[in-house]
Tab-separated table of C-alpha atoms in Angstrom:
chain	number	residue	atom	x	y	z
J	1058	MET	CA	-110.120	183.360	79.263
J	1059	THR	CA	-111.711	181.047	81.806
J	1060	THR	CA	-115.308	181.599	82.911
J	1061	ILE	CA	-115.831	181.530	86.677
J	1062	GLY	CA	-118.925	181.846	88.833
J	1063	TRP	CA	-119.719	184.370	91.544
J	1064	GLN	CA	-118.182	181.984	94.102
J	1065	GLU	CA	-115.293	179.547	93.630
J	1066	TRP	CA	-112.911	177.267	95.545
J	1067	GLY	CA	-109.190	177.981	95.377
J	1068	ALA	CA	-105.922	177.472	97.244
J	1069	LEU	CA	-103.106	179.653	98.598
J	1070	PRO	CA	-100.277	177.085	98.740
J	1071	GLU	CA	-97.554	179.440	100.019
J	1072	LEU	CA	-99.770	180.110	103.055
J	1073	ASN	CA	-100.551	176.381	103.482
J	1074	ILE	CA	-104.211	177.024	102.690
J	1075	ASN	CA	-105.217	174.065	100.563
J	1076	LEU	CA	-108.834	175.109	100.167
J	1077	ILE	CA	-110.555	178.454	100.542
J	1078	HIS	CA	-114.030	179.538	99.501
J	1079	MET	CA	-113.956	182.902	97.783
J	1080	LYS	CA	-116.488	185.392	96.539
J	1081	VAL	CA	-115.702	186.754	93.103
J	1082	ASP	CA	-116.106	190.514	93.536
J	1083	THR	CA	-115.883	192.659	90.412
J	1084	GLY	CA	-116.529	195.699	92.613
J	1085	ALA	CA	-113.279	195.186	94.528
J	1086	LYS	CA	-110.021	196.326	92.932
J	1087	THR	CA	-107.728	194.212	95.102
J	1088	SER	CA	-108.358	190.741	96.459
J	1089	CYS	CA	-108.808	190.437	100.213
J	1090	LEU	CA	-108.057	187.680	102.716
J	1091	HIS	CA	-109.466	187.251	106.214
J	1092	ALA	CA	-107.109	187.819	109.154
J	1093	PHE	CA	-108.356	188.319	112.716
J	1094	LYS	CA	-104.897	189.157	114.073
J	1095	LEU	CA	-101.678	190.395	112.465
J	1096	GLU	CA	-98.209	190.440	114.036
J	1097	PRO	CA	-95.472	192.266	112.128
J	1098	PHE	CA	-91.931	190.953	112.645
J	1099	GLU	CA	-88.548	191.088	110.951
J	1100	ARG	CA	-86.836	188.200	109.179
J	1101	ASP	CA	-83.459	188.581	107.468
J	1102	GLY	CA	-83.826	192.365	107.399
J	1103	GLN	CA	-87.252	192.238	105.748
J	1104	GLU	CA	-90.666	193.070	107.240
J	1105	TRP	CA	-92.958	190.035	107.556
J	1106	LEU	CA	-96.421	189.343	108.942
J	1107	ARG	CA	-97.690	186.529	111.090
J	1108	ILE	CA	-101.296	186.117	109.943
J	1109	PHE	CA	-103.873	184.533	112.247
J	1110	MET	CA	-106.979	183.413	110.395
J	1111	HIS	CA	-110.007	181.152	110.341
J	1112	PRO	CA	-109.785	179.564	106.851
J	1113	GLU	CA	-113.224	177.932	106.925
J	1114	GLN	CA	-116.490	179.809	107.015
J	1115	GLU	CA	-118.527	179.310	110.183
J	1116	SER	CA	-115.526	177.750	111.948
J	1117	LEU	CA	-113.179	179.105	114.599
J	1118	ARG	CA	-110.377	176.681	113.681
J	1119	GLU	CA	-107.257	178.831	113.663
J	1120	GLN	CA	-104.453	178.734	111.175
J	1121	VAL	CA	-101.286	180.810	111.386
J	1122	CYS	CA	-99.456	181.799	108.187
J	1123	GLU	CA	-96.413	183.954	107.521
J	1124	ALA	CA	-95.644	186.156	104.520
J	1125	PRO	CA	-93.405	189.094	103.650
J	1126	ILE	CA	-95.120	192.483	103.690
J	1127	PHE	CA	-95.501	193.730	100.109
J	1128	ASP	CA	-97.152	197.082	100.845
J	1129	LYS	CA	-99.544	199.054	103.062
J	1130	ARG	CA	-102.538	200.711	101.372
J	1131	GLU	CA	-105.567	202.780	102.167
J	1132	VAL	CA	-108.627	200.691	101.267
J	1133	THR	CA	-112.283	201.719	101.286
J	1134	ASP	CA	-114.672	198.828	101.965
J	1135	SER	CA	-118.158	198.377	100.514
J	1136	GLY	CA	-119.616	200.242	103.497
J	1137	GLY	CA	-117.522	203.332	102.734
J	1138	HIS	CA	-115.113	202.828	105.672
J	1139	THR	CA	-111.448	203.543	104.938
J	1140	GLU	CA	-108.549	201.785	106.668
J	1141	ILE	CA	-104.848	201.182	106.123
J	1142	ARG	CA	-104.284	197.500	105.286
J	1143	TYR	CA	-101.215	195.349	104.916
J	1144	VAL	CA	-100.768	193.832	101.464
J	1145	ILE	CA	-99.038	190.515	100.766
J	1146	ARG	CA	-98.227	188.805	97.474
J	1147	THR	CA	-98.798	185.075	97.313
J	1148	ARG	CA	-99.674	182.358	94.799
J	1149	LEU	CA	-103.324	181.705	94.065
J	1150	GLN	CA	-104.404	178.436	92.496
J	1151	LEU	CA	-107.823	178.669	90.890
J	1152	GLY	CA	-108.511	175.999	88.288
J	1153	LYS	CA	-105.550	176.105	85.875
J	1154	PHE	CA	-104.643	179.629	87.084
J	1155	ASP	CA	-101.524	179.518	89.302
J	1156	GLN	CA	-99.965	182.953	89.725
J	1157	PRO	CA	-99.013	185.470	92.412
J	1158	VAL	CA	-101.767	187.871	93.439
J	1159	GLU	CA	-101.908	190.799	95.837
J	1160	LEU	CA	-104.102	190.314	98.913
J	1161	THR	CA	-105.080	192.959	101.430
J	1162	LEU	CA	-105.641	191.624	104.957
J	1163	THR	CA	-108.573	192.499	107.211
J	1164	ASN	CA	-110.918	190.877	109.692
J	1165	ARG	CA	-113.772	189.222	107.775
J	1166	ASP	CA	-115.212	187.221	110.703
J	1167	THR	CA	-118.632	188.794	110.186
J	1168	MET	CA	-118.577	188.190	106.425
J	1169	LYS	CA	-119.775	185.053	104.681
J	1170	PHE	CA	-116.579	184.546	102.652
J	1171	ARG	CA	-113.011	184.386	104.007
J	1172	MET	CA	-111.643	185.735	100.727
J	1173	LEU	CA	-112.700	188.123	97.982
J	1174	LEU	CA	-111.229	187.766	94.501
J	1175	GLY	CA	-110.855	191.280	93.080
J	1176	ARG	CA	-110.471	192.733	89.597
J	1177	GLN	CA	-106.656	192.955	89.644
J	1178	ALA	CA	-106.325	189.181	89.975
J	1179	MET	CA	-109.087	188.502	87.431
J	1180	ARG	CA	-107.966	190.944	84.732
J	1181	GLY	CA	-107.024	189.124	81.539
J	1182	ASN	CA	-107.611	185.711	83.107
J	1183	PHE	CA	-111.310	185.324	83.909
J	1184	ILE	CA	-114.798	186.179	82.755
J	1185	VAL	CA	-117.458	186.143	85.476
J	1186	ASP	CA	-120.864	184.496	85.017
J	1187	PRO	CA	-122.862	186.046	87.886
J	1188	GLN	CA	-125.539	183.333	87.679
J	1189	ALA	CA	-123.070	180.458	88.099
J	1190	SER	CA	-121.228	179.004	91.100
J	1191	HIS	CA	-118.186	176.759	91.378
J	1192	LEU	CA	-117.549	176.410	87.652
J	1193	LEU	CA	-113.977	175.286	88.428
J	1194	GLY	CA	-115.138	172.499	90.735
J	1195	GLU	CA	-116.876	171.818	94.015
J	1196	GLU	CA	-115.166	171.623	97.415
J	1197	GLN	CA	-112.415	169.018	97.375
């Protein structure tokens, strides 16, 4: 297994996100991606989402991505608030790791990180060193 720090840089190539700063969150079951606006639509008989996001922290530069809807789930955040969230499945590149992961979508504009890496994605692949940062490399 690969050791990672409490924060890492990764990529979501199927969403055309070449670089995203993520917080490694062993308290979160599912990984989460920032989206300030979501527009469901249909493509070839399948439900899809148009995802409007700000990929960089402290920036309002917008990026629009599209992905098929994988699921909808009830999620309780760290503050104890429960909401129904869309779930997508997309490839995550993190060091040598390059596999599909599930991401819930919610507005994280007030949070420091645009993405949380949860336990489901880490299981069997990573060990977390909570004192370390960016063990897989600095910002590209």
